[in-house]
Coordinates of C-alpha atoms and ligand atoms in Angstrom, one line a residue:
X1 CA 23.9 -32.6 -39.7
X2 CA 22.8 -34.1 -36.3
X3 CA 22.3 -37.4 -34.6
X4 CA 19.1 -38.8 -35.3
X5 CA 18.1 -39.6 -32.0
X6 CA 16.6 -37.8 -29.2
X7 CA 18.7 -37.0 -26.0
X8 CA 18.4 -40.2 -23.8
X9 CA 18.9 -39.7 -20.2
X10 CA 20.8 -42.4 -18.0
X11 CA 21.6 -42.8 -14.4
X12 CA 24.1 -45.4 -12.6
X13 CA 23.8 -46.3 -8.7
X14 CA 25.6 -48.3 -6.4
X15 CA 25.1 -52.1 -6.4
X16 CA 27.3 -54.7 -5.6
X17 CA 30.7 -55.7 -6.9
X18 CA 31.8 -55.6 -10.6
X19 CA 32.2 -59.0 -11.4
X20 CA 33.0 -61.7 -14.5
X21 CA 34.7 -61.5 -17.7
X22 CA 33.9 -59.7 -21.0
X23 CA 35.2 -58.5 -24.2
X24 CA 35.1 -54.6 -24.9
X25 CA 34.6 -53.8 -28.7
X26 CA 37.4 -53.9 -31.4
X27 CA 39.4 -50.9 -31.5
X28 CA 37.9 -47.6 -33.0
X29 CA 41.1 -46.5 -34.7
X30 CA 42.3 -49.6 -36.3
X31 CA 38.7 -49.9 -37.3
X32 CA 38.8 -47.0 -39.0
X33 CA 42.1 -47.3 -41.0
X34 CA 41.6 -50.7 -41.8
X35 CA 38.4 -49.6 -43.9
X36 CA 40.3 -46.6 -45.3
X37 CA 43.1 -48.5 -46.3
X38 CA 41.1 -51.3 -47.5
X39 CA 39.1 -49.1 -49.6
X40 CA 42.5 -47.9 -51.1
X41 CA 43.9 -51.2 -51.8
X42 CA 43.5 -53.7 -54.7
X43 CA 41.4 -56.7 -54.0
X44 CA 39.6 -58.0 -51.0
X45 CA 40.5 -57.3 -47.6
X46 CA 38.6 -59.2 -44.8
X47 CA 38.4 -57.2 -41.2
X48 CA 37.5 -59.3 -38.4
X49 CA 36.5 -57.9 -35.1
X50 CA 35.4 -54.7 -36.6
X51 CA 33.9 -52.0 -34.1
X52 CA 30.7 -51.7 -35.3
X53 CA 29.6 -48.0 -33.8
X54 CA 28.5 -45.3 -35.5
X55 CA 31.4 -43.4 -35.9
X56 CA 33.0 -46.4 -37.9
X57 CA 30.0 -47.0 -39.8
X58 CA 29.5 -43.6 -41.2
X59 CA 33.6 -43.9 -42.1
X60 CA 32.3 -47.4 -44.1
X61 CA 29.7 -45.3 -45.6
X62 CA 32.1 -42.8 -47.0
X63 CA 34.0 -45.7 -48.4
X64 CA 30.9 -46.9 -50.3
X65 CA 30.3 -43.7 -51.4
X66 CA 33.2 -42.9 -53.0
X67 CA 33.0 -46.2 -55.0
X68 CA 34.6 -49.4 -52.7
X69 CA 32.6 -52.3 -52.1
X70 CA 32.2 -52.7 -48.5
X71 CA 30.0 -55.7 -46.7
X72 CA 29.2 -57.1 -43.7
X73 CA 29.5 -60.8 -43.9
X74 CA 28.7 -61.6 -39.9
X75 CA 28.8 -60.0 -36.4
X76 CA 32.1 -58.1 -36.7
X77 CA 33.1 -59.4 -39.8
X78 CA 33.5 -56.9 -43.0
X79 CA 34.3 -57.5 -46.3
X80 CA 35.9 -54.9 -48.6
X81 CA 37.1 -54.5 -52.2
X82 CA 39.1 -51.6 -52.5
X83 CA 39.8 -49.0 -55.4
X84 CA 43.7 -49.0 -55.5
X85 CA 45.3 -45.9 -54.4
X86 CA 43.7 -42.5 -56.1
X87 CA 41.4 -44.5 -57.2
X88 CA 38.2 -42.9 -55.1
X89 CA 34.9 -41.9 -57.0
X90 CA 33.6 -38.2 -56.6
X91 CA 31.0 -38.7 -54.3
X92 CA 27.1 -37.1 -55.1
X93 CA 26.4 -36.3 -51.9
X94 CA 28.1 -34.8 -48.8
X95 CA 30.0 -37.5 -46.8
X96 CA 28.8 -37.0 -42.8
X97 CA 30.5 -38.7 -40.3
X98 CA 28.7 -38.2 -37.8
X99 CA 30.6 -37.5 -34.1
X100 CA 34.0 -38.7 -35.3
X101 CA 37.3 -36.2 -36.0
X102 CA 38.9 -39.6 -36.7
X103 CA 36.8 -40.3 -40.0
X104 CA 36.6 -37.2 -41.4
X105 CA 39.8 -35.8 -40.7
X106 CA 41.4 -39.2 -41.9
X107 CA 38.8 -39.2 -44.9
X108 CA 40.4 -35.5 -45.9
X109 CA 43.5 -36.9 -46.0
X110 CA 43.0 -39.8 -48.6
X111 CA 40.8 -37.6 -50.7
X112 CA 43.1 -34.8 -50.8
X113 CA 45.5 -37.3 -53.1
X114 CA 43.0 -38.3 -55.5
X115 CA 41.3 -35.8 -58.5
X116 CA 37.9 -35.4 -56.9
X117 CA 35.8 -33.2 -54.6
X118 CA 33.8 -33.7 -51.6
X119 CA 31.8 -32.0 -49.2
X120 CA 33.0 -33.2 -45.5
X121 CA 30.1 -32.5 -42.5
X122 CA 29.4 -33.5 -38.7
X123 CA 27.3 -33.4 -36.4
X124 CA 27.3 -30.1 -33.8
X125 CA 30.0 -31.5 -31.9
X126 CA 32.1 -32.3 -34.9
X127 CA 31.1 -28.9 -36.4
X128 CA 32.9 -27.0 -33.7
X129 CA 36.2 -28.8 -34.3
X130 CA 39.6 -27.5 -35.5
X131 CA 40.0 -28.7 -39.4
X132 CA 42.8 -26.1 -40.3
X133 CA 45.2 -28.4 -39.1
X134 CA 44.5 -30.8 -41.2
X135 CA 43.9 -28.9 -43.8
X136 CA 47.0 -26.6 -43.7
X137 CA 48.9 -29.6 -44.8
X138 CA 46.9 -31.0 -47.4
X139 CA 47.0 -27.8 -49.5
X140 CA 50.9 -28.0 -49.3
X141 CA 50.4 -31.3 -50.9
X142 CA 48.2 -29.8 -53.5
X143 CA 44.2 -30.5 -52.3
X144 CA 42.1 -26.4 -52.4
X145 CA 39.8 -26.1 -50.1
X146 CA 36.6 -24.4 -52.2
X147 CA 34.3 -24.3 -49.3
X148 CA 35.2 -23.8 -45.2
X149 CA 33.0 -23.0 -42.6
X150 CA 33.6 -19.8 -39.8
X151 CA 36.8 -20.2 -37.5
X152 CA 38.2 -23.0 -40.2
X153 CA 35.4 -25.6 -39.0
X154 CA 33.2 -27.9 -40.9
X155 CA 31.3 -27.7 -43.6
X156 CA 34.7 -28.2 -45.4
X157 CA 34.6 -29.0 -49.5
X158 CA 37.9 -30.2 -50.6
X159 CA 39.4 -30.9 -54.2
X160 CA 42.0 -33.5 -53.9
X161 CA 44.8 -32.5 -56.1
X162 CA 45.4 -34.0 -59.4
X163 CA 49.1 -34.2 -58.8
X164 CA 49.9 -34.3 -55.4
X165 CA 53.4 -33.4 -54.2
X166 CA 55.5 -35.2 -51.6
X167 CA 56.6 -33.3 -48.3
X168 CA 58.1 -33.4 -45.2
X169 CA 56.3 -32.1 -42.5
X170 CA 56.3 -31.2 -38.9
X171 CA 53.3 -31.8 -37.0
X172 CA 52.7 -28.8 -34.6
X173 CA 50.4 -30.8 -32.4
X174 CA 51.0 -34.0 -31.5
X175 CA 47.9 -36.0 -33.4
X176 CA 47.3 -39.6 -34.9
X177 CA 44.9 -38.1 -36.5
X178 CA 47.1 -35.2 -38.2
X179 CA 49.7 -37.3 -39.1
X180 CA 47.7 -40.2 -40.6
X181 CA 45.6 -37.4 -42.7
X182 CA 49.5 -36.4 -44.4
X183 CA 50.7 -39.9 -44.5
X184 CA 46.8 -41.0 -46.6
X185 CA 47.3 -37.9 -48.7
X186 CA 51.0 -39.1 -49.3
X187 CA 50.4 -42.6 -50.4
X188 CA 49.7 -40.9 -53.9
X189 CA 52.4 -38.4 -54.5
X190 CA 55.6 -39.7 -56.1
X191 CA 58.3 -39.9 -54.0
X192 CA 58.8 -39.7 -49.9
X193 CA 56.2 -38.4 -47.7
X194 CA 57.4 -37.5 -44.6
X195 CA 55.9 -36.9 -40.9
X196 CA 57.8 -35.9 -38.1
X197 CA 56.3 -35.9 -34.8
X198 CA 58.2 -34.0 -31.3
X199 CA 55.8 -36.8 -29.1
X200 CA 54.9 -40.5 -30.6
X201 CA 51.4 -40.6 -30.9
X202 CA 49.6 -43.9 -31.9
X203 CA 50.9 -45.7 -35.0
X204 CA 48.2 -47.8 -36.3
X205 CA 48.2 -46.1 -39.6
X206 CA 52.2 -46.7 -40.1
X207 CA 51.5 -49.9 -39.2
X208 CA 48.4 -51.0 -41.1
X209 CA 49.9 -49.4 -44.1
X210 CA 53.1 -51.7 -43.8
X211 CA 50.4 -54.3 -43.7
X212 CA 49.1 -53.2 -46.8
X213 CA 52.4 -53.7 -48.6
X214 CA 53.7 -50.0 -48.7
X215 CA 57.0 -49.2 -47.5
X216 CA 57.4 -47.3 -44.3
X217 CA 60.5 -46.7 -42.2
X218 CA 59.8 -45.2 -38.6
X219 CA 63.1 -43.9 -37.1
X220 CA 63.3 -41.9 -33.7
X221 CA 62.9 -38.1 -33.4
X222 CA 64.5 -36.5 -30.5
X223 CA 64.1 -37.9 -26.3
X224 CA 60.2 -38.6 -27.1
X225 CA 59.4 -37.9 -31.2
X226 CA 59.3 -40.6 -34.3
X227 CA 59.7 -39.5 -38.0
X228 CA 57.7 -41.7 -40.4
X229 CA 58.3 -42.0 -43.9
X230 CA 56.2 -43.3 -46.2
X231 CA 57.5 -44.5 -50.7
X232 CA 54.4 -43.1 -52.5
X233 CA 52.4 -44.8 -55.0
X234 CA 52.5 -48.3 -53.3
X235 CA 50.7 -51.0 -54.6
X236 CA 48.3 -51.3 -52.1
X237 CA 47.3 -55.0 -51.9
X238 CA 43.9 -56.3 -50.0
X239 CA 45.0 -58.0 -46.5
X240 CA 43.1 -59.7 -43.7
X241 CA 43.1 -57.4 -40.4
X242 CA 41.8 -59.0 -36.9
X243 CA 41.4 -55.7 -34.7
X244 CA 42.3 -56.1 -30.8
X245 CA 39.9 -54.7 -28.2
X246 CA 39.8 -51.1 -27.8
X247 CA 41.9 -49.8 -24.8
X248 CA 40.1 -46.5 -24.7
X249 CA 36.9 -48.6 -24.1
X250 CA 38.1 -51.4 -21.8
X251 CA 39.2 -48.1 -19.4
X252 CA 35.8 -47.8 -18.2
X253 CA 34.9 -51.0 -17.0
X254 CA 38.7 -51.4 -15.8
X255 CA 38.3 -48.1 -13.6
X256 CA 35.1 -49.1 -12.6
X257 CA 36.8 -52.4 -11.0
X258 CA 39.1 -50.4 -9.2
X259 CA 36.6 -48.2 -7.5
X260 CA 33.7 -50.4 -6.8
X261 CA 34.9 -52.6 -3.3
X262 CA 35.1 -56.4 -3.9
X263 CA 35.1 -56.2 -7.6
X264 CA 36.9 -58.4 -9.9
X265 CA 37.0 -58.6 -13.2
X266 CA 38.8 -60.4 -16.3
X267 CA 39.0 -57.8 -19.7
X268 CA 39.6 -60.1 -22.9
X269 CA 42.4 -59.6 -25.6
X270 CA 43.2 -55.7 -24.9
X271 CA 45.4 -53.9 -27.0
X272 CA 48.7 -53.7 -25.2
X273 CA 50.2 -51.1 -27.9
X274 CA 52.3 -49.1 -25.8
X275 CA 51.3 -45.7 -27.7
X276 CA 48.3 -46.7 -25.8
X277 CA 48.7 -47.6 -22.3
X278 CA 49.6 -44.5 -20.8
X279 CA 46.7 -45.1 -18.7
X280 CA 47.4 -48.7 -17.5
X281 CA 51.1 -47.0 -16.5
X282 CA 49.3 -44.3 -14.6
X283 CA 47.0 -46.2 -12.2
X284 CA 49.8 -48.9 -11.7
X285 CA 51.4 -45.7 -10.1
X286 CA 48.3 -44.5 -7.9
X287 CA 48.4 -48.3 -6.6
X288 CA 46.4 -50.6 -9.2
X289 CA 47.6 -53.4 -9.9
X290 CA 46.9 -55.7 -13.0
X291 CA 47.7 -59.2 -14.2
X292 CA 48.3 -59.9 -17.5
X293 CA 47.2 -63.0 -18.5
X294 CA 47.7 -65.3 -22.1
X295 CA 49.6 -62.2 -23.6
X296 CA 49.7 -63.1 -27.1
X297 CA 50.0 -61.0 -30.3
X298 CA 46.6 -60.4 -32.6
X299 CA 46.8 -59.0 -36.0
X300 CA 50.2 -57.1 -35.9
X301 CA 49.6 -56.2 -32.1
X302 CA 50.1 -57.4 -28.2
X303 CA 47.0 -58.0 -26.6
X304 CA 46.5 -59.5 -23.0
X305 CA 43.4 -60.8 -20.9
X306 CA 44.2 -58.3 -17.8
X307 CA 42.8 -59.1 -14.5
X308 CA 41.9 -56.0 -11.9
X309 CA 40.8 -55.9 -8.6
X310 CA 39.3 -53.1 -6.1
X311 CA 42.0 -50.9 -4.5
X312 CA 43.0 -48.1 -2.4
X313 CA 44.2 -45.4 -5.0
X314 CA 46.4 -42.7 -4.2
X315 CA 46.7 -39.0 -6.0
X316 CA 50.1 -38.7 -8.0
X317 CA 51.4 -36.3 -10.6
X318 CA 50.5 -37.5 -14.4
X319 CA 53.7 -35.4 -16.7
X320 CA 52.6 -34.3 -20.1
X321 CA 54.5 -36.4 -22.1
X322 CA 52.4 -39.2 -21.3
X323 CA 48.9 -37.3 -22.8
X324 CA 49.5 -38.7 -26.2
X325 CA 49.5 -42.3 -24.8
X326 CA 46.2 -41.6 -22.8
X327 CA 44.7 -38.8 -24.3
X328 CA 41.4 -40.3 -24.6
X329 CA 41.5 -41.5 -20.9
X330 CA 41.3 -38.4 -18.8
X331 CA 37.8 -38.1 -17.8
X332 CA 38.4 -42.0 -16.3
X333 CA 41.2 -41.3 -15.1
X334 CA 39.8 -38.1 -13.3
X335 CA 36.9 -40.3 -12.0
X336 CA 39.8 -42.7 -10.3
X337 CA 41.3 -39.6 -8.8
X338 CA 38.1 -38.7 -7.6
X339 CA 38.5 -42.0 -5.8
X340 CA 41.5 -41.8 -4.8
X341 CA 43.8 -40.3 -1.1
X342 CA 45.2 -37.3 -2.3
X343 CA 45.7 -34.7 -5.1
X344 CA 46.0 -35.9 -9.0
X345 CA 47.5 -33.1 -11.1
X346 CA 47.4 -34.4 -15.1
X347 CA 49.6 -31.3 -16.8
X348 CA 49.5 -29.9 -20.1
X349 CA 45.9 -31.3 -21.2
X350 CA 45.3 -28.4 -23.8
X351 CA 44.2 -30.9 -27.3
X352 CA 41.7 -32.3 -24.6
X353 CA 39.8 -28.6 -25.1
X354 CA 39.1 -29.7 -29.0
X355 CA 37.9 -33.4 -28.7
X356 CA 34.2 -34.5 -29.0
X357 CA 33.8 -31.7 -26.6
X358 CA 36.0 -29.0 -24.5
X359 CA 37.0 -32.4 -22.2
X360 CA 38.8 -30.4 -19.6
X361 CA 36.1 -28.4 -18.9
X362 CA 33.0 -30.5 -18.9
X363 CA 35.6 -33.0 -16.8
X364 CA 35.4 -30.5 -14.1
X365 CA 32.4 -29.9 -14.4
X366 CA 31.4 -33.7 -13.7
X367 CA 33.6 -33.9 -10.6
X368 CA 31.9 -30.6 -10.0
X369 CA 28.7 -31.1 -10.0
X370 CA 29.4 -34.8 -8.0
X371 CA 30.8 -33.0 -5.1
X372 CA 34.6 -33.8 -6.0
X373 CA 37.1 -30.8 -5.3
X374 CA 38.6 -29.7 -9.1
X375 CA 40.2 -27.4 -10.6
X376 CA 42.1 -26.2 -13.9
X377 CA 44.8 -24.1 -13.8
X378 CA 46.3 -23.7 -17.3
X379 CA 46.2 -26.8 -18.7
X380 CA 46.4 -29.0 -16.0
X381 CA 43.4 -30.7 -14.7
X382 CA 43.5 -30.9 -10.8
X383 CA 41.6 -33.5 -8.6
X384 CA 41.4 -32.9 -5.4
X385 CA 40.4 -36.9 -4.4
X386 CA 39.5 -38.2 -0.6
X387 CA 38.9 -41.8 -1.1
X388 CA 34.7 -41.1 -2.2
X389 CA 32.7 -39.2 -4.1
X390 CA 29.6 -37.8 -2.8
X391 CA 27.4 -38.3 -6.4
X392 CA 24.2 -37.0 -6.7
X393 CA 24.7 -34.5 -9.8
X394 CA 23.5 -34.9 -13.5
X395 CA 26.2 -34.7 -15.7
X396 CA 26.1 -32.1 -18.7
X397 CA 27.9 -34.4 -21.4
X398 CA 28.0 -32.2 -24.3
X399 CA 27.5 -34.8 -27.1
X400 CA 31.0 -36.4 -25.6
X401 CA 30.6 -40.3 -25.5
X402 CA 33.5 -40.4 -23.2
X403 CA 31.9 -38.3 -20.6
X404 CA 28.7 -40.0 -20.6
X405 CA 30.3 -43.5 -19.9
X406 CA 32.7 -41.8 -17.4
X407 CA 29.9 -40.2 -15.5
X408 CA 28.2 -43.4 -15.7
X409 CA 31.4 -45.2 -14.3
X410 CA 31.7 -42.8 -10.9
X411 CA 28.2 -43.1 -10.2
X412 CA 29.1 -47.2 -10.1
X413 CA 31.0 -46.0 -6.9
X414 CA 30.1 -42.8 -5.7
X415 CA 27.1 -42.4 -2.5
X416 CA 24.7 -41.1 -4.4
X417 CA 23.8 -42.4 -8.0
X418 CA 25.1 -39.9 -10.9
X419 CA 22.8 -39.1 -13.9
X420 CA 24.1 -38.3 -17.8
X421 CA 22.0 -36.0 -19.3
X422 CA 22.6 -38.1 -22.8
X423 CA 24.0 -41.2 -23.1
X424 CA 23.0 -41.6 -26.9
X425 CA 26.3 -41.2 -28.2
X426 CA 27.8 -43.9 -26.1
X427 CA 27.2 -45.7 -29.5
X428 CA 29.4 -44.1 -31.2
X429 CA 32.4 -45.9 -29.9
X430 CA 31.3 -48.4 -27.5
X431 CA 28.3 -50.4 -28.7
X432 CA 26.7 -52.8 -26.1
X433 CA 28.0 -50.6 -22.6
X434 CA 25.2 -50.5 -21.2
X435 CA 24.4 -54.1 -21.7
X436 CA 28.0 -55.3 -20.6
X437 CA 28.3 -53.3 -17.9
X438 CA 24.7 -54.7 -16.8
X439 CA 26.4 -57.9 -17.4
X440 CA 29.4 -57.1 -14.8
X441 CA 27.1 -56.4 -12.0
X442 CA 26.5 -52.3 -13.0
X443 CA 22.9 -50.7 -12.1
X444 CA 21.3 -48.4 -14.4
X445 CA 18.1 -46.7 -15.2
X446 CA 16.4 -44.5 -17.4
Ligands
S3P501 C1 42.8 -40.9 -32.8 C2 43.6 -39.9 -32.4 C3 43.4 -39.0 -31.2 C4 42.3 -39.6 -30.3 C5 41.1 -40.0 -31.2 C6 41.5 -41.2 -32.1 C7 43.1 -41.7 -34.0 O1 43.0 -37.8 -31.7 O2 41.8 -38.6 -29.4 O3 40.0 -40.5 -30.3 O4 42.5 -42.7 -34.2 O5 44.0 -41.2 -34.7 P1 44.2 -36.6 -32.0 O6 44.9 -37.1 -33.3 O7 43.4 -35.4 -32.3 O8 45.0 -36.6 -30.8

């Protein structure tokens, strides 16, 4: 399956400051568990804020297909009436999601509890991506796999298992994704599913489905791990969700800020979940500072109106324990190293090889191509930075959202403009960039 439209070229130059305040889209991941688990639950459950890209939609599409009723009742606002837990419909045609590991690993994983089959697909990008994972557990549980593709990738049809059995399981990787697929696939086995993780990753789906009404208990797991378990067979009741904006989005803008002299900007209500701001945490340390204003909590989680200013960055050494709580933010965070006095070393980046696309490489290969000193050694992404970068390259983005608006971010700053060879799949997680970023004071053409 591909993406409908044709490759669509972009390039960013130098203009004046970044300045105003804006809103980034609601978050992608609570956006897509709070359609999953509203699908899953009993009566009607309202989502406000709802990130309306393409990678959520096609996860709201799955939903309908497999017999919830999902609307949209205004800009952002969705409306959905679930079929109770093991409840989903056997769907008549293949669910495609598109760009997104999130949906259609997460998908596997409430399917895998319930007595139907479905074919899972993707797009090119998605096709290349590790399912065995996933899927490894989910046969312990009791789901077959009747059809794989080569190397374990999509197109994956899966039989969800009639009786599925609880179990305890240790997640190799660490991966929200992973562990939400077991925990989904465990709400309808009888008795304790359990999850332990060696390094946190994000817990929107242990806490969306205490939100829900199941019972969860989260306990700690060694200097940096969590185990989750989750009481099977919950009575998943409709709730009302109001999703924060996405972190992973407000990055770009927020680096941008810091990289284009005399900006200023105010971001609105960003998620402040601490699984999440391993980014915030690492430019505070290369110099950025940022004020948090009105911190308040929205639906089940901090949020804050953060305030950031142009400044002189410096390199510094990013550990790998920190990855899970930024693992989406390396290419930005490679452009503000770019930016930066000094040497940024990010260690032990290997999951970032089998995301939308190998990230570590085509990273490089957009400092590379912009003039900016890089290299990889192992796993550790290395950026040479001296304060500018020289531009002038087009930026192979490999069906990668995040590289496109990264590339678009540097060439904000950098001498010469930067081109993206595609920024189509920007809307898969961040709809109205361009358009926002236009709105800040950013310069871009075709
Ligand atoms: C996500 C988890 C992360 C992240 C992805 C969203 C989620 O993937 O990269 O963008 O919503 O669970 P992994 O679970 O593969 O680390």
């Amino acid at each position: 399956m591909s993406h409908a439209s044709a490759p669509q070229p972009l390039t960013a130059r130098r203009a004046g400051p970044l300045t105003g305040r804006v809103r980034v889209p609601g978050d992608k991941s609570i956006s897509h568990r709070a359609l999953i688990l509203g699908a899953l639950s009993v009566g009607e459950t309202k989502i406000t804020g709802l990130l309306e890209g393409e990678d959520v939609i096609n996860t709201s599409k799955a939903m309908q297909a497999m017999g919830a009723s999902v609307n949209r009742t205004g800009e952002g606002v969705w409306s959905i009436r679930g079929v109770g837990v093991a409840g989903f419909a056997e769907p008549a045609a293949p669910l495609d999601f598109g760009n997104s590991g999130t949906g259609c690993r997460l998908v596997m994983g409430a399917v895998a509890g319930c007595p139907i089959t479905a074919l899972f697909d993707g797009d090119a990008s998605l096709r290349k991506r590790p399912m065995r994972r996933i899927l490894d557990p989910l046969e312990k549980i009791g789901a077959r796999i009747m059809e794989i593709g080569e190397g374990g990738r999509l197109p994956v049809t899966l039989k969800g298992a009639r009786d599925p059995l609880p179990i305890v399981f240790e997640a190799p990787v660490p991966s929200a994704q992973l562990k939400s697929a077991v925990l989904l696939a465990g709400l309808a086995a009888p008795g304790a599913t359990t999850v332990i993780e060696t390094e946190a990753t994000r817990d929107h789906t242990e806490k969306l489905l205490k939100h829900f009404g199941a019972h969860v208990r989260v306990t700690a797991e060694g200097e940096h791990g969590r185990r989750i378990t989750l009481e099977g067979q919950p009575e998943l009741e409709g709730a009302s969700v109001v999703v924060p904006a996405d972190p992973s989005s407000a990055a770009f803008p927020l680096v941008a800020a810091l990289i284009v002299p005399g900006s200023e900007l105010i971001l609105e209500g960003v998620m402040m979940n601490p699984l999440r701001t391993g980014l915030l945490t690492t430019l505070k340390e290369m110099g950025a500072e940022f004020e948090k204003l009105s911190e308040r909590n929205e639906g089940g989680e901090d949020v804050a109106d953060l305030r950031v200013r142009a400044c002189t960055l410096k390199g510094v050494d990013v550990p790998p324990e920190r990855a899970p709580s930024m693992i989406d933010e390396y290419p930005i965070l490679a452009v503000a190293a770019a930016f930066a006095e000094g040497t940024t070393r990010m260690r032990g980046l290997k999951e970032l090889r089998v995301k939308e696309s190998d990230r570590l490489a085509a990273t490089a290969a957009m400092l590379q191509v912009n003039g900016v000193a890089v290299e990889i050694v192992d796993d550790d992404l290395i950026v040479h930075g001296n304060g500018r970068a020289p531009g002038g390259g087009v930026v192979a983005t490999h069906m990668d959202h995040r590289l496109a608006m990264s590339a678009l971010m540097m060439g904000l700053g950098s001498e010469k403009p930067v081109g993206v060879d595609d920024a189509a799949f920007i809307a898969t997680s961040f709809t109205g960039f361009t358009e926002l970023m236009r709105k800040l004071g950013g310069d871009f053409s075709d």
